Amino acid sequence: MKDYEVVIGLETHIQLNTRTKIFCSCKADSWEDEANTNICPVCSGLPGTLPVLNAEAVQKGALLAAAMHAEVNPLSRFDRKNYFYPDLPKGYQITQFDEPIGKGGYLDLKMADGTKKRVRIHKLHLEEDAGKTKIEHGTRLVDFNRCGVPLIEMVTEPDLRSGEEAAQYLIQLRQLLRWIGVSEADMERGHLRCDANVSIRERGSQVLNTKTEIKNVNSIDSVRQAIGEEAKRQIELVESGGKVESYTLDWDADRNKLSLMRSKETEADYRYFRDPDLLPVKLSREEIAGIMAALPELPLERQARFVTEYGLSEYDADILTNERSLSDYYEAAVGAYTGEPKAVANWMMNDLSRMLNDLGKTADQLVLGPKALAEIIQMIDDGKINAATGKSLLKKVEESGSRPAEIVEKEGLGLIADSDALRAQIEAVLADAPDEVANFKAGKESLLGWFVGQVMRRTGGKADPKRTRELLLEMLRK
Amino acid sequence: MSLQHITPELFEKLVGLAALELTEEERAYLFEEMNHQLASVESLRQIQIPEGTTPSLYGLHPEGISPRADEWKAFTKPKQIVALAPESEDGMIAVPDVKGAK
Amino acid sequence: MSLTSLSAFEVARKVKAGELKAVDVAEAALAQIRAVDGLPGSLDGGAVSADEEKKVHAFIQVTEKMALEQAEKVDQAVARGEDAGLLAGVPISIKDIFCVEGTTTTAASRMLSNFRPPYTATPVRRLIDQGALILGKVNLDEFTFGSSNESSAYQPATNNPWNTDHVPGGSSGGSAASVAAEEVALSLGTDTGGSIRQPAAFCGVVGLKPTYGRVSRLGLIAFSSSLDCPGPLSRNTRDAALMLQAMAGVDPKDSTSSTRAVDDYLSTLGQDVKGLRIGLSPDYDAVYYPNFETGELHKEAIQKEVHETLYRSAELLAKAGAEIVENVPMPNTAYGIPAYFVISRVEAASNLHRFDGVKYGYRTESAVSNLSELYRLTRAEGFGPQVKLRILMGMYLSAAGHDADYYTHAQKVRALIRQDFVRAFEPDGDHRLDALLTPTTATTSFKRKAVFGNSLLMQYSDQMTVSSNHAGVPALTIPAGLDEAGLPIGIQLIGNDFREDLILRIGHAFEQVSRDEAWRKVRPQVLAGEVKA
Ligand SMILES: [Zn+2]
């Protein structure tokens, strides 16, 4: 068998998380709503209605374009894509054809082996979403709630080479979308949808062979599996002397199977032309500068900085920059803490992330702010509390909203570091164990740990272990 | 000057694209009228369009409105929209399935 | 003078002064409709009696209850001492292409014969807010596609009140006829290539196509979105100014509506025209038809009486103090219709995509086995032949695969047509016009069935009006005489962007200077001999 490589391009549809739809004032999110309750004359395509552009959709679209290193177009235009389908109430979709909001761009993927892979963006434009349809007993039922939700359609160049790479693209794109705050990017809710174009060629060849299009690969697993299946099918077909035809395939995620939707690319003629109902979208030099300024440090940049600035491992820096609010939290905590940044990282990667998981919250939603976390770690460093108390404090602060020091004070959780109080406890322990004291004095100094344990038991764990050890030695050697 | 003509084959393709069906009488009438209109349209080719002429979408430059603020204003009568549909089921608009369609 | 002959301006003045009850105005209008309109247009309305043939048939739907309720509101407002609005108690008809909540909005098509919109068009809303009484929805060419009213799916189609054997013009034929027959004082029409002005001229009334964007298109069922303009039809220029005043201005629901402040059209209307420069162009002396076989344009002079009326009108305006500038070149006028064929058809085909039997309007009653069949049968049965013709032409012209992009090319021609006007109006140019004076139509109203079916000839009846749609500039038609057959002749004043004030003022001056001319005493056939209280 020849050595083949798979050539993949992804077409993604990204729902922008604006409050309202792109061309009318209905709210954009209908997840909780009954069918056809979040509609108006505009988005249900009634005769005589006209679209009015949502400024926020333009802002978010431009921000995404900037984050993808695309050129933000100072003048973009809307066009009509004409076709008949029941989920498209106007009979045309308002989209951007030849003068989209963003041109070019790329996404750098970090790969498992630590290398980077650049995926070029072919096209990035604003458009409106269509409605939803479902089949019930042979009838197609249509819900217009989703009509007019703002979308960015983003198409990559055929730069991906495996299902795994395609999955990575989606994972990292999803991270970026949430990072810059333009989309919730919840694939289960259809905020991020994907079609994949797949072809194969002999490794080393530069030709682009006939591709098939797989529709509805709407989860990370689906992308991995569907592309894998399709690549396998194409290779087997070509190896057995067959020829790949430009099918459109449907991925059935329930049965992990590809099925044929259309046997040939129908000669669709969308008859694009400028939508006369909408004026060109203008972004002034100042507005574009403002959008660039609003663009936060991106995940890969921040990860690299965490390594150099805080001395974190690549692994830790990667985890802490998975999500923007977590990395913001980390930086704020480091800023409030006087010790090693690595200590904060350890806390966040273990106890804090466990808590986030349990509570189903993101870092910015915690009551326990980064300053409180820094304070807790600081108290441990200063010997005011022990590590176990520190861990229990996380939950207490989160639940009460009180400052860590207040809780320690109120609940008497602080360590007994006071020499007189500690001496009294130690004296009592020594008095109860004359044999052990004698043995110690006879040279069995390994008993020190046992004495520390006894003091701890007596104080309910609140004795400062360092100070206890010092005093024990002092008193036993007297 | 050679004139463009709409051929019967192209005409049938357009009928499909337009999602129409025609009677024989309509077909004959529309086919002839379209070719007449095309003769008029083709006269546009006689115009020398100066270099650098940009296509005009409205004639004048409309001083239209700016994009709107992202503020939610619910339409209060969505049920009336659904009620306009020739057929609906549980608040959904009902149509026959695509199946069997070419 | 009878109540129904009163101008809108007079009605509003009297109602607001308490001299006249809006309810009485509404009743008088309803009585006039009953007297002259005959059977309302209906689907499958077949042949009618000889008596009905002499009726106007402007209305598809008379909204008696709505008008009376609105009248009562106006009377109550007046009684409370409130401002009852610019159009207090003025009876108005609405071209049935505007969505009005509480009415069926048919577009004169079977496709929308059952369509009850849940919202009201902005211009209609503004008329109602100013105290207007909506008397009903008037007939038009199906989806506004025509220049004679004959293509309406609602038959009998409207007749010309001056001679009921003739067409009222179109597509706002019902609007023009209802105003001419004194069923209403004003009507709201739309003008895409001449659809207000051509029927206004044919019916001897005033019609104004405002600057593109001056009046909101929200609620107007679109024909060609880059050309469509709602505008007034009235019996004199003051009423047109009044109605425009009520409707003009930015609409947050129409992105293309202009944010420019609205002029006070009424306050400048009475000013004289001394020193205003009014142009005449030889390019409006003839119509240019293409030869089917060769595509060559051949020239046909406009009707002699129309030409004479135009030049006589220019003399009258000169007498009033205007300066007449002759030989203004408008060299791209001849390309107005071919460019219109492209632009309007491409946009119309797309605008008509939404009529598919899925979510509103007509759905085929045949049993269908799949979605595609539903679409095809619905559209085949719901649209008339003129609509299908526009859709197919639009499909052809916008389809991929031509060696030249027709739409973009036509938009370049549109830029050239615009350039003609820019040059004519340039303040430091050769002509420095305030307005261009042209015929509104090449001929007076033609007989029913004389042109219908010949889509090319029908379209070319808009040759004099279509250029201002391409350019976006405002244009006014006013009655200026009658031909030998007693049919009205209109003249057109085309102004610079947003200079509705100037063309209305010139039109008004013409009304004053021609006030005592004999033709002004002649009444439309349907009103002749009429005696009214
Ligand atoms: Zn909406």
PDB file of C-alpha atoms in Angstrom, chain A residues 81-287:
ATOM      1  CA  LYS A  81     -27.423  34.086  -0.888  1.00  0.00           C
ATOM      2  CA  ASN A  82     -30.617  32.902  -2.542  1.00  0.00           C
ATOM      3  CA  TYR A  83     -32.029  29.410  -2.079  1.00  0.00           C
ATOM      4  CA  PHE A  84     -35.235  27.731  -0.994  1.00  0.00           C
ATOM      5  CA  TYR A  85     -35.394  25.916   2.302  1.00  0.00           C
ATOM      6  CA  PRO A  86     -38.084  25.977   4.988  1.00  0.00           C
ATOM      7  CA  ASP A  87     -35.656  27.050   7.718  1.00  0.00           C
ATOM      8  CA  LEU A  88     -34.760  30.143   5.679  1.00  0.00           C
ATOM      9  CA  PRO A  89     -37.844  32.345   5.879  1.00  0.00           C
ATOM     10  CA  LYS A  90     -36.760  35.056   3.441  1.00  0.00           C
ATOM     11  CA  GLY A  91     -35.632  32.557   0.833  1.00  0.00           C
ATOM     12  CA  TYR A  92     -32.206  34.102   1.048  1.00  0.00           C
ATOM     13  CA  GLN A  93     -29.562  34.264   3.709  1.00  0.00           C
ATOM     14  CA  ILE A  94     -27.920  37.587   4.453  1.00  0.00           C
ATOM     15  CA  THR A  95     -24.207  36.880   4.408  1.00  0.00           C
ATOM     16  CA  GLN A  96     -20.946  38.429   3.246  1.00  0.00           C
ATOM     17  CA  PHE A  97     -19.653  37.228  -0.080  1.00  0.00           C
ATOM     18  CA  ASP A  98     -16.747  39.132  -1.576  1.00  0.00           C
ATOM     19  CA  GLU A  99     -16.138  41.873   0.970  1.00  0.00           C
ATOM     20  CA  PRO A 100     -16.221  40.107   4.339  1.00  0.00           C
ATOM     21  CA  ILE A 101     -15.341  41.590   7.698  1.00  0.00           C
ATOM     22  CA  GLY A 102     -12.031  39.715   7.924  1.00  0.00           C
ATOM     23  CA  LYS A 103      -9.487  38.652   5.341  1.00  0.00           C
ATOM     24  CA  GLY A 104      -6.792  35.982   5.780  1.00  0.00           C
ATOM     25  CA  GLY A 105      -5.459  35.081   9.206  1.00  0.00           C
ATOM     26  CA  TYR A 106      -4.390  31.906  10.956  1.00  0.00           C
ATOM     27  CA  LEU A 107      -4.575  29.939  14.168  1.00  0.00           C
ATOM     28  CA  ASP A 108      -1.370  28.484  15.653  1.00  0.00           C
ATOM     29  CA  LEU A 109      -2.079  25.115  17.193  1.00  0.00           C
ATOM     30  CA  LYS A 110       0.134  23.750  19.931  1.00  0.00           C
ATOM     31  CA  MET A 111       0.605  20.079  19.270  1.00  0.00           C
ATOM     32  CA  ALA A 112       1.073  17.268  21.791  1.00  0.00           C
ATOM     33  CA  ASP A 113       4.777  16.988  20.976  1.00  0.00           C
ATOM     34  CA  GLY A 114       5.278  20.636  21.870  1.00  0.00           C
ATOM     35  CA  THR A 115       5.528  21.850  18.272  1.00  0.00           C
ATOM     36  CA  LYS A 116       3.305  24.470  16.738  1.00  0.00           C
ATOM     37  CA  LYS A 117       1.222  24.106  13.637  1.00  0.00           C
ATOM     38  CA  ARG A 118      -0.158  27.033  11.711  1.00  0.00           C
ATOM     39  CA  VAL A 119      -3.635  26.626  10.192  1.00  0.00           C
ATOM     40  CA  ARG A 120      -4.416  29.358   7.685  1.00  0.00           C
ATOM     41  CA  ILE A 121      -7.878  30.895   7.474  1.00  0.00           C
ATOM     42  CA  HIS A 122      -9.330  31.147   4.007  1.00  0.00           C
ATOM     43  CA  LYS A 123     -12.413  33.195   4.789  1.00  0.00           C
ATOM     44  CA  LEU A 124     -14.112  34.800   7.777  1.00  0.00           C
ATOM     45  CA  HIS A 125     -17.462  36.526   7.446  1.00  0.00           C
ATOM     46  CA  LEU A 126     -20.611  37.584   9.280  1.00  0.00           C
ATOM     47  CA  GLU A 127     -23.979  36.055   8.476  1.00  0.00           C
ATOM     48  CA  GLU A 128     -27.336  35.135   9.956  1.00  0.00           C
ATOM     49  CA  ASP A 129     -28.221  31.694  11.231  1.00  0.00           C
ATOM     50  CA  ALA A 130     -31.176  29.739   9.845  1.00  0.00           C
ATOM     51  CA  GLY A 131     -33.963  28.129  11.858  1.00  0.00           C
ATOM     52  CA  LYS A 132     -34.211  24.538  12.999  1.00  0.00           C
ATOM     53  CA  THR A 133     -36.250  21.780  11.464  1.00  0.00           C
ATOM     54  CA  LYS A 134     -37.103  18.290  12.560  1.00  0.00           C
ATOM     55  CA  ILE A 135     -39.039  15.452  11.030  1.00  0.00           C
ATOM     56  CA  GLU A 136     -42.008  13.968  12.779  1.00  0.00           C
ATOM     57  CA  HIS A 137     -44.175  11.286  11.181  1.00  0.00           C
ATOM     58  CA  GLY A 138     -43.108  12.364   7.708  1.00  0.00           C
ATOM     59  CA  THR A 139     -43.774  16.046   8.280  1.00  0.00           C
ATOM     60  CA  ARG A 140     -41.047  18.614   8.584  1.00  0.00           C
ATOM     61  CA  LEU A 141     -41.594  20.978  11.490  1.00  0.00           C
ATOM     62  CA  VAL A 142     -39.916  24.363  11.516  1.00  0.00           C
ATOM     63  CA  ASP A 143     -38.844  26.556  14.413  1.00  0.00           C
ATOM     64  CA  PHE A 144     -37.664  30.087  13.557  1.00  0.00           C
ATOM     65  CA  ASN A 145     -36.236  30.910  16.997  1.00  0.00           C
ATOM     66  CA  ARG A 146     -32.682  30.499  15.744  1.00  0.00           C
ATOM     67  CA  CYS A 147     -33.265  32.571  12.590  1.00  0.00           C
ATOM     68  CA  GLY A 148     -31.078  35.645  12.675  1.00  0.00           C
ATOM     69  CA  VAL A 149     -28.649  34.597  15.378  1.00  0.00           C
ATOM     70  CA  PRO A 150     -25.317  36.177  14.432  1.00  0.00           C
ATOM     71  CA  LEU A 151     -22.756  33.770  13.051  1.00  0.00           C
ATOM     72  CA  ILE A 152     -19.193  33.971  11.957  1.00  0.00           C
ATOM     73  CA  GLU A 153     -18.453  31.512   9.233  1.00  0.00           C
ATOM     74  CA  MET A 154     -14.779  30.651   9.209  1.00  0.00           C
ATOM     75  CA  VAL A 155     -13.180  28.356   6.675  1.00  0.00           C
ATOM     76  CA  THR A 156      -9.638  27.043   6.963  1.00  0.00           C
ATOM     77  CA  GLU A 157      -7.262  26.298   4.158  1.00  0.00           C
ATOM     78  CA  PRO A 158      -6.692  22.546   3.681  1.00  0.00           C
ATOM     79  CA  ASP A 159      -3.895  22.629   6.244  1.00  0.00           C
ATOM     80  CA  LEU A 160      -4.923  19.878   8.636  1.00  0.00           C
ATOM     81  CA  ARG A 161      -3.533  16.373   8.231  1.00  0.00           C
ATOM     82  CA  SER A 162      -5.422  14.082  10.601  1.00  0.00           C
ATOM     83  CA  GLY A 163      -8.588  13.713  12.585  1.00  0.00           C
ATOM     84  CA  GLU A 164      -6.545  14.433  15.667  1.00  0.00           C
ATOM     85  CA  GLU A 165      -5.241  17.697  14.211  1.00  0.00           C
ATOM     86  CA  ALA A 166      -8.764  18.688  13.247  1.00  0.00           C
ATOM     87  CA  ALA A 167      -9.901  17.905  16.788  1.00  0.00           C
ATOM     88  CA  GLN A 168      -7.064  20.026  18.160  1.00  0.00           C
ATOM     89  CA  TYR A 169      -8.094  22.862  15.890  1.00  0.00           C
ATOM     90  CA  LEU A 170     -11.614  22.759  17.267  1.00  0.00           C
ATOM     91  CA  ILE A 171     -10.434  22.464  20.880  1.00  0.00           C
ATOM     92  CA  GLN A 172      -8.108  25.405  20.545  1.00  0.00           C
ATOM     93  CA  LEU A 173     -10.553  27.458  18.541  1.00  0.00           C
ATOM     94  CA  ARG A 174     -13.156  26.848  21.224  1.00  0.00           C
ATOM     95  CA  GLN A 175     -10.662  27.968  23.856  1.00  0.00           C
ATOM     96  CA  LEU A 176      -9.901  31.133  21.883  1.00  0.00           C
ATOM     97  CA  LEU A 177     -13.585  31.997  21.353  1.00  0.00           C
ATOM     98  CA  ARG A 178     -14.253  31.787  25.075  1.00  0.00           C
ATOM     99  CA  TRP A 179     -10.985  33.531  25.856  1.00  0.00           C
ATOM    100  CA  ILE A 180     -11.884  36.648  23.852  1.00  0.00           C
ATOM    101  CA  GLY A 181     -15.511  36.409  24.945  1.00  0.00           C
ATOM    102  CA  VAL A 182     -17.212  36.371  21.549  1.00  0.00           C
ATOM    103  CA  SER A 183     -18.984  33.019  21.856  1.00  0.00           C
ATOM    104  CA  GLU A 184     -19.979  30.549  24.529  1.00  0.00           C
ATOM    105  CA  ALA A 185     -18.669  27.972  22.037  1.00  0.00           C
ATOM    106  CA  ASP A 186     -20.764  25.207  23.568  1.00  0.00           C
ATOM    107  CA  MET A 187     -20.783  22.560  20.863  1.00  0.00           C
ATOM    108  CA  GLU A 188     -23.693  20.680  22.397  1.00  0.00           C
ATOM    109  CA  ARG A 189     -25.800  23.785  22.051  1.00  0.00           C
ATOM    110  CA  GLY A 190     -24.635  24.373  18.517  1.00  0.00           C
ATOM    111  CA  HIS A 191     -22.644  27.493  19.281  1.00  0.00           C
ATOM    112  CA  LEU A 192     -19.758  25.991  17.370  1.00  0.00           C
ATOM    113  CA  ARG A 193     -20.618  23.763  14.410  1.00  0.00           C
ATOM    114  CA  CYS A 194     -18.344  22.121  11.952  1.00  0.00           C
ATOM    115  CA  ASP A 195     -18.261  20.607   8.476  1.00  0.00           C
ATOM    116  CA  ALA A 196     -15.117  18.884   7.261  1.00  0.00           C
ATOM    117  CA  ASN A 197     -13.681  18.621   3.749  1.00  0.00           C
ATOM    118  CA  VAL A 198     -11.581  15.514   3.395  1.00  0.00           C
ATOM    119  CA  SER A 199      -9.333  14.214   0.627  1.00  0.00           C
ATOM    120  CA  ILE A 200      -6.290  11.982   0.467  1.00  0.00           C
ATOM    121  CA  ARG A 201      -3.064  12.052  -1.499  1.00  0.00           C
ATOM    122  CA  GLU A 202       0.259  10.303  -1.583  1.00  0.00           C
ATOM    123  CA  ARG A 203       2.551  11.721   1.015  1.00  0.00           C
ATOM    124  CA  GLY A 204       4.845  14.299  -0.560  1.00  0.00           C
ATOM    125  CA  SER A 205       2.383  15.202  -3.284  1.00  0.00           C
ATOM    126  CA  GLN A 206       1.057  18.762  -3.457  1.00  0.00           C
ATOM    127  CA  VAL A 207      -2.080  18.089  -5.491  1.00  0.00           C
ATOM    128  CA  LEU A 208      -5.525  18.549  -4.004  1.00  0.00           C
ATOM    129  CA  ASN A 209      -7.622  15.563  -4.964  1.00  0.00           C
ATOM    130  CA  THR A 210     -11.380  15.348  -5.113  1.00  0.00           C
ATOM    131  CA  LYS A 211     -12.754  15.931  -1.641  1.00  0.00           C
ATOM    132  CA  THR A 212     -15.853  14.862   0.161  1.00  0.00           C
ATOM    133  CA  GLU A 213     -17.703  17.103   2.549  1.00  0.00           C
ATOM    134  CA  ILE A 214     -18.828  15.704   5.899  1.00  0.00           C
ATOM    135  CA  LYS A 215     -21.684  17.643   7.424  1.00  0.00           C
ATOM    136  CA  ASN A 216     -22.634  17.881  11.081  1.00  0.00           C
ATOM    137  CA  VAL A 217     -19.414  16.909  12.783  1.00  0.00           C
ATOM    138  CA  ASN A 218     -20.520  18.792  15.827  1.00  0.00           C
ATOM    139  CA  SER A 219     -18.364  17.425  18.624  1.00  0.00           C
ATOM    140  CA  ILE A 220     -14.657  16.926  19.133  1.00  0.00           C
ATOM    141  CA  ASP A 221     -15.070  13.152  19.119  1.00  0.00           C
ATOM    142  CA  SER A 222     -17.138  13.281  15.960  1.00  0.00           C
ATOM    143  CA  VAL A 223     -14.456  15.233  14.153  1.00  0.00           C
ATOM    144  CA  ARG A 224     -11.807  12.721  15.149  1.00  0.00           C
ATOM    145  CA  GLN A 225     -13.907   9.704  14.263  1.00  0.00           C
ATOM    146  CA  ALA A 226     -15.650  10.944  11.157  1.00  0.00           C
ATOM    147  CA  ILE A 227     -12.433  12.086   9.525  1.00  0.00           C
ATOM    148  CA  GLY A 228     -10.723   8.848  10.489  1.00  0.00           C
ATOM    149  CA  GLU A 229     -13.545   6.808   8.990  1.00  0.00           C
ATOM    150  CA  GLU A 230     -13.680   8.836   5.831  1.00  0.00           C
ATOM    151  CA  ALA A 231      -9.924   8.768   5.300  1.00  0.00           C
ATOM    152  CA  LYS A 232      -9.979   5.017   5.734  1.00  0.00           C
ATOM    153  CA  ARG A 233     -12.855   4.702   3.268  1.00  0.00           C
ATOM    154  CA  GLN A 234     -11.095   6.837   0.652  1.00  0.00           C
ATOM    155  CA  ILE A 235      -7.796   4.955   0.991  1.00  0.00           C
ATOM    156  CA  GLU A 236      -9.502   1.585   0.682  1.00  0.00           C
ATOM    157  CA  LEU A 237     -11.460   2.836  -2.296  1.00  0.00           C
ATOM    158  CA  VAL A 238      -8.409   4.162  -4.116  1.00  0.00           C
ATOM    159  CA  GLU A 239      -6.343   1.091  -3.245  1.00  0.00           C
ATOM    160  CA  SER A 240      -9.003  -1.124  -4.734  1.00  0.00           C
ATOM    161  CA  GLY A 241      -8.897   0.902  -7.941  1.00  0.00           C
ATOM    162  CA  GLY A 242     -11.856   3.158  -7.228  1.00  0.00           C
ATOM    163  CA  LYS A 243     -12.160   6.885  -7.529  1.00  0.00           C
ATOM    164  CA  VAL A 244     -13.239   9.357  -4.867  1.00  0.00           C
ATOM    165  CA  GLU A 245     -16.315  11.321  -5.877  1.00  0.00           C
ATOM    166  CA  SER A 246     -17.375  14.645  -4.451  1.00  0.00           C
ATOM    167  CA  TYR A 247     -20.031  13.276  -2.153  1.00  0.00           C
ATOM    168  CA  THR A 248     -21.658  15.141   0.644  1.00  0.00           C
ATOM    169  CA  LEU A 249     -21.757  12.885   3.682  1.00  0.00           C
ATOM    170  CA  ASP A 250     -23.616  13.074   6.906  1.00  0.00           C
ATOM    171  CA  TRP A 251     -22.059  12.002  10.198  1.00  0.00           C
ATOM    172  CA  ASP A 252     -24.421  10.143  12.482  1.00  0.00           C
ATOM    173  CA  ALA A 253     -22.904  10.660  15.920  1.00  0.00           C
ATOM    174  CA  ASP A 254     -25.215   8.148  17.582  1.00  0.00           C
ATOM    175  CA  ARG A 255     -24.137   5.273  15.411  1.00  0.00           C
ATOM    176  CA  ASN A 256     -20.652   6.562  14.525  1.00  0.00           C
ATOM    177  CA  LYS A 257     -21.434   6.133  10.864  1.00  0.00           C
ATOM    178  CA  LEU A 258     -21.135   8.145   7.696  1.00  0.00           C
ATOM    179  CA  SER A 259     -24.041   8.167   5.301  1.00  0.00           C
ATOM    180  CA  LEU A 260     -24.512   9.650   1.885  1.00  0.00           C
ATOM    181  CA  MET A 261     -26.510  12.887   1.763  1.00  0.00           C
ATOM    182  CA  ARG A 262     -26.010  13.898  -1.854  1.00  0.00           C
ATOM    183  CA  SER A 263     -24.282  11.824  -4.427  1.00  0.00           C
ATOM    184  CA  LYS A 264     -22.967  14.819  -6.326  1.00  0.00           C
ATOM    185  CA  GLU A 265     -22.434  18.438  -5.495  1.00  0.00           C
ATOM    186  CA  THR A 266     -25.713  19.814  -6.793  1.00  0.00           C
ATOM    187  CA  GLU A 267     -25.093  22.670  -9.125  1.00  0.00           C
ATOM    188  CA  ALA A 268     -26.230  25.239  -6.612  1.00  0.00           C
ATOM    189  CA  ASP A 269     -26.477  28.738  -7.990  1.00  0.00           C
ATOM    190  CA  TYR A 270     -26.981  31.065  -5.071  1.00  0.00           C
ATOM    191  CA  ARG A 271     -27.063  34.179  -7.287  1.00  0.00           C
ATOM    192  CA  TYR A 272     -25.234  36.305  -4.756  1.00  0.00           C
ATOM    193  CA  PHE A 273     -25.783  40.031  -5.003  1.00  0.00           C
ATOM    194  CA  ARG A 274     -25.452  42.980  -2.653  1.00  0.00           C
ATOM    195  CA  ASP A 275     -28.323  43.279  -0.226  1.00  0.00           C
ATOM    196  CA  PRO A 276     -29.827  46.692  -0.985  1.00  0.00           C
ATOM    197  CA  ASP A 277     -31.538  46.749   2.412  1.00  0.00           C
ATOM    198  CA  LEU A 278     -28.238  47.163   4.261  1.00  0.00           C
ATOM    199  CA  LEU A 279     -25.626  49.861   3.928  1.00  0.00           C
ATOM    200  CA  PRO A 280     -21.928  48.945   3.898  1.00  0.00           C
ATOM    201  CA  VAL A 281     -20.424  48.300   7.341  1.00  0.00           C
ATOM    202  CA  LYS A 282     -17.821  50.935   8.039  1.00  0.00           C
ATOM    203  CA  LEU A 283     -15.148  50.646  10.692  1.00  0.00           C
ATOM    204  CA  SER A 284     -13.002  53.745  11.050  1.00  0.00           C
ATOM    205  CA  ARG A 285      -9.283  53.581  11.689  1.00  0.00           C
ATOM    206  CA  GLU A 286     -10.003  54.566  15.301  1.00  0.00           C
ATOM    207  CA  GLU A 287     -12.637  51.865  15.726  1.00  0.00           C
TER     208      GLU A 287
END
